[in-house]
Coordinates of C-alpha atoms and ligand atoms in Angstrom, one line a residue:
X1 CA -123.6 -66.6 -24.0
X2 CA -124.8 -67.8 -20.6
X3 CA -122.4 -68.0 -17.7
X4 CA -122.4 -71.8 -17.9
X5 CA -121.8 -71.8 -21.6
X6 CA -118.9 -69.3 -21.3
X7 CA -117.5 -71.5 -18.6
X8 CA -117.7 -74.6 -20.8
X9 CA -116.2 -72.8 -23.7
X10 CA -113.2 -71.8 -21.6
X11 CA -112.8 -75.2 -20.2
X12 CA -112.1 -76.4 -23.7
X13 CA -108.9 -74.3 -23.9
X14 CA -107.7 -75.1 -20.4
X15 CA -105.5 -78.1 -19.8
X16 CA -106.6 -80.3 -16.9
X17 CA -103.4 -81.7 -15.5
X18 CA -103.5 -85.5 -14.9
X19 CA -101.7 -85.2 -11.6
X20 CA -103.8 -82.7 -9.6
X21 CA -106.9 -82.1 -11.8
X22 CA -106.2 -78.4 -11.5
X23 CA -107.0 -76.6 -14.8
X24 CA -103.8 -74.9 -16.0
X25 CA -103.7 -71.8 -18.0
X26 CA -102.2 -72.7 -21.3
X27 CA -102.6 -69.9 -23.8
X28 CA -102.7 -66.1 -23.8
X29 CA -106.5 -66.4 -24.4
X30 CA -106.9 -68.6 -21.4
X31 CA -105.1 -66.1 -19.3
X32 CA -107.1 -63.2 -20.5
X33 CA -110.3 -65.0 -19.9
X34 CA -109.4 -66.2 -16.5
X35 CA -108.2 -62.7 -15.4
X36 CA -111.2 -60.9 -16.8
X37 CA -113.5 -63.5 -15.2
X38 CA -111.9 -63.0 -11.8
X39 CA -111.6 -59.3 -11.9
X40 CA -115.1 -58.6 -13.4
X41 CA -117.1 -61.1 -11.3
X42 CA -115.5 -60.8 -7.8
X43 CA -117.0 -58.4 -5.4
X44 CA -114.9 -55.7 -3.9
X45 CA -114.7 -54.0 -0.5
X46 CA -114.4 -50.3 -1.3
X47 CA -112.3 -49.1 1.6
X48 CA -112.8 -45.3 1.2
X49 CA -115.9 -43.6 0.0
X50 CA -118.0 -40.6 1.1
X51 CA -121.2 -42.5 0.8
X52 CA -123.7 -43.0 3.7
X53 CA -126.3 -45.6 4.6
X54 CA -130.0 -44.5 4.3
X55 CA -130.5 -43.5 7.9
X56 CA -128.1 -40.6 7.3
X57 CA -130.8 -39.2 5.0
X58 CA -129.6 -36.3 2.8
X59 CA -125.9 -37.1 3.4
X60 CA -126.4 -40.0 1.0
X61 CA -126.1 -38.4 -2.5
X62 CA -127.4 -40.1 -5.6
X63 CA -129.0 -39.3 -9.0
X64 CA -128.2 -37.4 -12.1
X65 CA -128.1 -33.9 -10.7
X66 CA -125.7 -35.0 -7.9
X67 CA -123.6 -36.7 -10.5
X68 CA -123.4 -33.7 -12.7
X69 CA -122.6 -31.3 -9.8
X70 CA -119.8 -33.6 -8.4
X71 CA -116.9 -31.3 -7.4
X72 CA -114.6 -32.8 -10.1
X73 CA -117.0 -31.5 -12.7
X74 CA -117.5 -28.2 -11.1
X75 CA -113.8 -27.5 -11.4
X76 CA -114.0 -28.4 -15.1
X77 CA -117.1 -26.3 -16.0
X78 CA -115.4 -23.1 -15.1
X79 CA -112.7 -23.8 -17.7
X80 CA -115.3 -23.8 -20.4
X81 CA -118.4 -21.9 -19.4
X82 CA -118.7 -18.1 -19.3
X83 CA -119.8 -18.0 -15.7
X84 CA -118.3 -16.3 -12.7
X85 CA -117.8 -18.0 -9.4
X86 CA -120.5 -16.0 -7.6
X87 CA -123.0 -16.5 -10.5
X88 CA -122.4 -20.3 -10.4
X89 CA -122.9 -20.5 -6.6
X90 CA -126.0 -18.4 -6.8
X91 CA -127.7 -21.1 -9.1
X92 CA -129.8 -23.9 -7.8
X93 CA -128.4 -27.4 -8.0
X94 CA -130.8 -28.1 -11.0
X95 CA -129.4 -25.0 -12.8
X96 CA -125.8 -25.9 -12.0
X97 CA -126.4 -29.5 -13.3
X98 CA -127.9 -28.1 -16.5
X99 CA -125.0 -25.7 -17.1
X100 CA -122.6 -28.5 -16.6
X101 CA -124.5 -30.8 -18.9
X102 CA -124.8 -28.2 -21.6
X103 CA -121.1 -27.1 -21.3
X104 CA -119.2 -30.3 -20.8
X105 CA -121.4 -32.8 -22.6
X106 CA -123.2 -30.9 -25.4
X107 CA -120.9 -28.0 -26.3
X108 CA -117.8 -30.2 -25.7
X109 CA -117.2 -33.9 -25.8
X110 CA -117.1 -35.6 -22.4
X111 CA -113.6 -37.0 -22.5
X112 CA -112.2 -36.1 -19.1
X113 CA -112.3 -39.0 -16.6
X114 CA -115.0 -37.3 -14.6
X115 CA -117.2 -36.6 -17.7
X116 CA -116.5 -40.1 -19.1
X117 CA -117.6 -41.4 -15.7
X118 CA -121.1 -40.0 -16.2
X119 CA -121.4 -41.6 -19.6
X120 CA -120.3 -45.0 -18.2
X121 CA -122.7 -44.6 -15.3
X122 CA -125.7 -43.9 -17.4
X123 CA -124.9 -46.8 -19.7
X124 CA -124.4 -49.1 -16.7
X125 CA -127.9 -48.2 -15.6
X126 CA -129.3 -49.1 -19.0
X127 CA -130.1 -45.6 -20.0
X128 CA -129.7 -44.4 -23.6
X129 CA -126.5 -42.5 -23.6
X130 CA -126.8 -41.6 -27.3
X131 CA -130.1 -39.7 -26.7
X132 CA -128.3 -37.1 -24.6
X133 CA -131.7 -36.5 -23.1
X134 CA -131.1 -35.1 -19.6
X135 CA -134.9 -35.2 -18.8
X136 CA -135.0 -38.9 -19.5
X137 CA -132.2 -39.5 -17.1
X138 CA -134.0 -37.3 -14.4
X139 CA -137.2 -39.3 -15.0
X140 CA -135.3 -42.6 -14.4
X141 CA -134.1 -41.5 -11.0
X142 CA -137.5 -39.9 -10.0
X143 CA -139.0 -43.4 -10.4
X144 CA -136.6 -45.1 -8.1
X145 CA -136.3 -45.5 -4.3
X146 CA -133.0 -45.1 -2.6
X147 CA -133.1 -48.6 -1.1
X148 CA -133.8 -50.2 -4.5
X149 CA -131.1 -48.0 -6.1
X150 CA -128.5 -49.1 -3.5
X151 CA -129.2 -52.7 -4.4
X152 CA -129.0 -52.0 -8.1
X153 CA -125.7 -50.2 -7.8
X154 CA -124.0 -52.6 -5.4
X155 CA -125.1 -55.5 -7.6
X156 CA -124.0 -54.0 -10.9
X157 CA -120.8 -52.5 -9.5
X158 CA -120.1 -55.8 -7.7
X159 CA -119.3 -54.0 -4.5
X160 CA -120.0 -56.0 -1.4
X161 CA -119.1 -53.3 1.2
X162 CA -118.3 -49.7 1.3
X163 CA -116.5 -47.8 4.0
X164 CA -118.0 -44.4 4.7
X165 CA -116.1 -41.3 6.0
X166 CA -117.6 -40.5 9.3
X167 CA -116.9 -37.2 11.1
X168 CA -117.7 -37.3 14.8
X169 CA -117.8 -33.5 14.8
X170 CA -120.6 -33.4 12.1
X171 CA -123.9 -32.6 13.8
X172 CA -125.8 -34.2 10.8
X173 CA -124.2 -37.6 11.5
X174 CA -124.4 -37.5 15.3
X175 CA -128.1 -38.4 15.8
X176 CA -127.8 -41.4 13.6
X177 CA -124.8 -42.7 15.6
X178 CA -126.5 -42.0 18.9
X179 CA -129.6 -43.9 17.7
X180 CA -127.4 -47.0 17.4
X181 CA -129.0 -47.9 14.0
X182 CA -127.1 -47.1 10.9
X183 CA -129.2 -49.4 8.8
X184 CA -127.7 -51.3 5.9
X185 CA -124.7 -53.2 7.2
X186 CA -123.0 -53.0 3.8
X187 CA -122.0 -49.5 4.9
X188 CA -119.1 -49.6 7.4
X189 CA -117.6 -46.8 9.3
X190 CA -114.3 -45.0 9.2
X191 CA -113.6 -42.5 12.1
X192 CA -112.4 -39.4 10.3
X193 CA -110.3 -37.1 12.4
X194 CA -109.6 -34.1 10.2
X195 CA -111.4 -31.6 12.4
X196 CA -109.6 -32.9 15.5
X197 CA -106.1 -33.0 14.0
X198 CA -106.1 -30.2 11.4
X199 CA -108.3 -27.7 13.2
X200 CA -107.9 -28.5 16.8
X201 CA -107.2 -24.9 17.9
X202 CA -109.9 -23.4 15.7
X203 CA -112.8 -25.9 15.9
X204 CA -111.9 -29.1 17.6
X205 CA -111.1 -27.7 21.1
X206 CA -114.3 -25.7 21.4
X207 CA -116.4 -28.5 20.1
X208 CA -114.9 -31.0 22.6
X209 CA -115.5 -28.5 25.5
X210 CA -119.1 -28.1 24.3
X211 CA -119.5 -31.8 24.7
X212 CA -118.2 -31.7 28.2
X213 CA -114.6 -32.8 27.7
X214 CA -112.2 -31.0 29.9
X215 CA -109.6 -30.1 27.3
X216 CA -107.2 -27.1 27.0
X217 CA -106.4 -25.3 23.7
X218 CA -102.7 -25.9 23.8
X219 CA -102.7 -29.6 24.5
X220 CA -100.5 -29.0 27.4
X221 CA -101.9 -31.2 30.2
X222 CA -102.1 -34.9 30.7
X223 CA -105.8 -34.4 31.5
X224 CA -106.4 -33.0 28.0
X225 CA -104.8 -36.1 26.4
X226 CA -106.9 -38.4 28.7
X227 CA -110.1 -36.5 27.7
X228 CA -109.3 -36.8 24.0
X229 CA -108.6 -40.5 24.3
X230 CA -112.0 -40.8 26.1
X231 CA -113.6 -39.0 23.2
X232 CA -112.0 -41.3 20.7
X233 CA -112.9 -44.4 22.7
X234 CA -116.5 -43.3 22.8
X235 CA -116.6 -42.9 19.1
X236 CA -114.8 -46.2 18.4
X237 CA -117.4 -47.9 20.5
X238 CA -120.2 -46.1 18.8
X239 CA -119.1 -46.5 15.2
X240 CA -117.1 -49.7 15.3
X241 CA -114.9 -48.2 12.6
X242 CA -112.7 -50.2 10.2
X243 CA -110.0 -47.6 10.7
X244 CA -109.4 -44.1 11.9
X245 CA -108.3 -41.6 9.2
X246 CA -107.0 -38.1 8.5
X247 CA -106.0 -36.2 5.3
X248 CA -102.8 -34.2 5.7
X249 CA -101.0 -31.5 3.7
X250 CA -97.9 -32.4 1.8
X251 CA -95.7 -30.6 4.4
X252 CA -96.9 -32.6 7.4
X253 CA -94.1 -33.3 9.8
X254 CA -93.4 -36.2 12.2
X255 CA -92.0 -36.1 14.8
X256 CA -93.6 -32.8 15.7
X257 CA -94.0 -30.9 19.0
X258 CA -97.1 -29.0 17.7
X259 CA -100.7 -30.1 17.8
X260 CA -100.4 -32.8 15.3
X261 CA -97.4 -34.6 16.9
X262 CA -98.9 -34.3 20.4
X263 CA -102.2 -35.7 19.2
X264 CA -100.5 -38.5 17.3
X265 CA -98.2 -39.5 20.2
X266 CA -100.5 -39.1 23.1
X267 CA -104.0 -39.9 21.8
X268 CA -104.3 -41.4 18.4
X269 CA -101.5 -43.8 18.2
X270 CA -102.1 -45.3 21.6
X271 CA -105.9 -45.7 20.9
X272 CA -105.2 -47.1 17.5
X273 CA -103.0 -49.8 19.1
X274 CA -105.2 -50.5 22.0
X275 CA -108.3 -51.0 19.9
X276 CA -106.5 -52.5 16.9
X277 CA -108.1 -49.9 14.6
X278 CA -105.5 -48.9 12.0
X279 CA -104.7 -45.3 11.3
X280 CA -105.2 -44.2 7.6
X281 CA -103.1 -41.3 6.4
X282 CA -104.1 -39.6 3.2
X283 CA -101.2 -37.3 2.5
X284 CA -100.7 -34.5 0.0
X285 CA -103.8 -32.4 -0.1
X286 CA -103.5 -28.6 -0.2
X287 CA -106.9 -27.4 1.0
X288 CA -108.5 -24.4 -0.6
X289 CA -105.8 -23.6 -3.2
X290 CA -108.6 -21.6 -4.9
X291 CA -111.3 -20.9 -2.2
X292 CA -113.6 -19.5 -4.9
X293 CA -114.2 -23.1 -6.1
X294 CA -115.3 -24.2 -2.6
X295 CA -115.1 -28.0 -2.3
X296 CA -113.6 -28.1 -5.8
X297 CA -110.7 -25.8 -4.8
X298 CA -108.3 -28.3 -3.2
X299 CA -105.0 -29.0 -4.8
X300 CA -102.1 -31.4 -4.4
X301 CA -98.4 -31.3 -3.5
X302 CA -95.5 -33.6 -3.2
X303 CA -94.7 -34.7 0.3
X304 CA -91.4 -35.4 2.0
X305 CA -91.9 -39.0 3.0
X306 CA -89.1 -39.0 5.6
X307 CA -91.9 -38.2 8.1
X308 CA -93.9 -41.2 7.1
X309 CA -90.8 -43.4 7.4
X310 CA -90.2 -42.1 10.9
X311 CA -93.8 -42.7 11.9
X312 CA -93.7 -46.3 10.6
X313 CA -90.3 -47.0 12.3
X314 CA -91.1 -45.5 15.6
X315 CA -94.5 -47.1 15.9
X316 CA -93.9 -50.6 14.8
X317 CA -97.0 -51.9 16.8
X318 CA -99.3 -49.5 14.9
X319 CA -100.9 -50.3 11.6
X320 CA -101.0 -47.6 9.0
X321 CA -103.0 -47.5 5.8
X322 CA -101.5 -44.9 3.4
X323 CA -102.5 -43.3 0.1
X324 CA -100.8 -40.3 -1.5
X325 CA -102.1 -37.5 -3.7
X326 CA -98.9 -36.7 -5.7
X327 CA -97.9 -38.9 -8.6
X328 CA -94.3 -38.0 -7.8
X329 CA -94.5 -39.7 -4.4
X330 CA -95.9 -43.1 -5.6
X331 CA -92.6 -44.9 -6.3
X332 CA -91.1 -43.8 -3.1
X333 CA -94.1 -45.0 -1.2
X334 CA -93.7 -48.5 -2.8
X335 CA -90.1 -48.5 -1.6
X336 CA -91.2 -47.6 1.9
X337 CA -93.8 -50.4 1.6
X338 CA -90.9 -52.9 1.2
X339 CA -89.4 -51.7 4.5
X340 CA -92.4 -51.7 6.8
X341 CA -94.9 -54.5 7.2
X342 CA -97.1 -52.2 9.4
X343 CA -97.9 -50.2 6.2
X344 CA -100.7 -51.1 3.8
X345 CA -100.7 -49.0 0.7
X346 CA -104.2 -48.3 -0.7
X347 CA -106.0 -46.8 -3.7
X348 CA -105.3 -44.2 -6.3
X349 CA -106.6 -41.2 -4.5
X350 CA -108.5 -38.3 -6.3
X351 CA -106.1 -36.8 -8.9
X352 CA -104.4 -40.2 -9.1
X353 CA -107.7 -41.8 -10.0
X354 CA -107.3 -41.4 -13.8
X355 CA -106.6 -44.3 -16.2
X356 CA -103.1 -43.4 -17.2
X357 CA -102.0 -42.9 -13.6
X358 CA -103.9 -45.9 -12.2
X359 CA -102.1 -48.0 -14.7
X360 CA -98.7 -46.7 -13.9
X361 CA -99.2 -46.9 -10.1
X362 CA -100.7 -50.4 -10.2
X363 CA -97.9 -51.7 -12.4
X364 CA -95.3 -50.0 -10.1
X365 CA -96.9 -51.4 -7.0
X366 CA -97.1 -55.0 -8.3
X367 CA -93.5 -54.8 -9.5
X368 CA -92.2 -53.6 -6.1
X369 CA -94.7 -55.2 -3.7
X370 CA -96.3 -58.1 -5.5
X371 CA -99.9 -58.5 -4.6
X372 CA -99.6 -57.2 -1.0
X373 CA -101.5 -53.9 -1.7
X374 CA -105.1 -52.6 -1.9
X375 CA -105.0 -51.4 -5.5
X376 CA -108.0 -49.1 -5.5
X377 CA -110.8 -47.4 -3.6
X378 CA -113.5 -45.4 -5.3
X379 CA -113.8 -42.2 -3.2
X380 CA -117.3 -42.1 -4.5
X381 CA -119.4 -39.2 -3.1
X382 CA -122.4 -40.1 -5.1
X383 CA -123.7 -43.7 -4.9
X384 CA -124.0 -44.1 -8.7
X385 CA -120.3 -43.4 -9.1
X386 CA -119.5 -46.8 -7.8
X387 CA -120.6 -48.0 -11.2
X388 CA -118.0 -46.1 -13.2
X389 CA -115.2 -45.8 -10.8
X390 CA -115.0 -49.6 -10.3
X391 CA -115.7 -50.4 -14.0
X392 CA -112.8 -48.1 -15.1
X393 CA -110.4 -49.4 -12.5
X394 CA -111.2 -53.1 -12.9
X395 CA -110.3 -52.8 -16.6
X396 CA -106.9 -51.4 -15.8
X397 CA -106.2 -53.8 -13.0
X398 CA -107.1 -56.7 -15.3
X399 CA -104.8 -55.4 -18.1
X400 CA -101.9 -55.0 -15.7
X401 CA -102.5 -58.5 -14.2
X402 CA -102.6 -60.1 -17.6
X403 CA -99.3 -58.5 -18.5
X404 CA -97.6 -59.6 -15.3
X405 CA -98.9 -63.2 -15.3
X406 CA -97.9 -63.5 -18.9
X407 CA -94.3 -62.7 -18.1
X408 CA -94.0 -65.7 -15.8
X409 CA -96.0 -68.0 -18.0
X410 CA -93.6 -67.1 -20.8
X411 CA -90.7 -68.8 -19.0
X412 CA -92.6 -71.9 -17.9
X413 CA -94.4 -70.9 -14.7
X414 CA -97.7 -72.7 -14.3
X415 CA -100.9 -71.0 -13.2
X416 CA -104.4 -72.1 -12.5
X417 CA -107.6 -70.0 -12.7
X418 CA -108.1 -70.8 -9.0
X419 CA -104.8 -69.1 -8.2
X420 CA -105.8 -66.1 -10.2
X421 CA -109.1 -66.0 -8.3
X422 CA -107.2 -66.2 -5.0
X423 CA -104.9 -63.3 -6.0
X424 CA -107.8 -61.1 -7.1
X425 CA -109.7 -61.9 -4.0
X426 CA -106.8 -60.7 -1.9
X427 CA -106.6 -57.5 -4.0
X428 CA -110.3 -56.8 -3.7
X429 CA -110.8 -57.3 0.0
X430 CA -108.6 -60.2 1.5
X431 CA -105.6 -58.0 2.0
X432 CA -107.7 -55.4 3.8
X433 CA -109.3 -57.9 6.1
X434 CA -106.0 -59.6 6.9
X435 CA -104.3 -56.3 7.6
X436 CA -107.0 -55.3 10.0
X437 CA -107.3 -58.6 11.7
X438 CA -103.8 -59.9 11.7
X439 CA -100.8 -59.0 13.9
Ligands
LIG501 O1 -110.2 -36.0 1.9 C1 -110.8 -36.8 1.2 O2 -111.2 -37.9 1.7 C2 -110.9 -36.5 -0.2 O3 -111.1 -37.7 -0.9 C3 -112.1 -35.6 -0.5 O4 -112.1 -34.7 0.5 C4 -112.1 -35.0 -1.9 O5 -113.0 -33.9 -1.9 C5 -112.6 -36.0 -2.8 O6 -113.8 -36.2 -3.0 C6 -111.7 -36.8 -3.6 O7 -112.0 -37.7 -4.3
LIG502 ZN1 -112.1 -39.1 0.1

């Protein structure tokens, strides 16, 4: 059925009100069709990824071997394959990909969310999933240019923009930023401050001194704060980031008279206010729970959200974007969202990005906060992943919306497909833009 035919077909079951000519949703089928249409056709702004535009060269990952060696799958392969950590890390990427394919897709069925993601992705690219022919998949990518592939993925995933994760301390990124040309404008920046905040004494301080900033290791002078603010200003001007961000352990404390608290109060919060660049907090990651797994070795923990409440209350003129890694914290976060308009809750982060948890969190958020949230981000590290991550999430978001709209329709509320489109538009980008641009 063509788009026009499908539209005409639906029009048949939608009642056009005499008074305002707005097509009203009348039946459960109308509702489902209108929601699926809005959720599946509207483009999304993906507010947190680890993707890069082409000028960043090898930092932009794509293709089947990258997909197969995603750190989510590396964590899973050790559970099934008879391979030691050193053996695995000694392999080339091609060999690692083959081991993962053999172990998780051929010797076992690919049912985990990360495995299923590969199957969805291959299918979305029009490849024959049933053939299980890894070489065919490799051939497909070998015949494609990265620029063409970006267009294919953005179009099929219906993603209009992605926000990157940009580390001002990463020497691989710096030359691109200094060149002033980051290429494709669909890739926007986020100024990531993990090195500054979480490793100031070990790495950040030395790095800043190396760049000529007059900072001290204990953050004990007004001059040091001024210099760090100068550093942040320089990078804000260079990157034009949509937000500044940091990931934090579950036991992060605020207020705090250590490095974190001093950096927050004297450098980051003032700069965030001055430049109207929100501060994104990603709370709950326990880094290197198993260092043998390298990037796959991070875990999660439940946070005490009193610190977040204090931060929001004491800094009412700052805007905060927040996502949490522990399922146990999600309800509490929604309650906090009801108390603070300077908080925008976003995404189902990492271990939360599984269908059962996305469904629960999305329902919980809508019940407590209505549509004033950013329901999802992809966290894609490999370009192709936009295809599966958004496909899987859209389906769940649509199901939850249908359920919620139905409850009000059941008692006589009226609804038009235009209103559904408006709501979905807010969830998929409008709320983000308004939060960033508004007061
Ligand atoms: O800190 C983060 O932004 C995390 O999302 C990543 O570091 C993590 O490795 C990841 O890829 C999660 O999806
Ligand atoms: Zn991330």
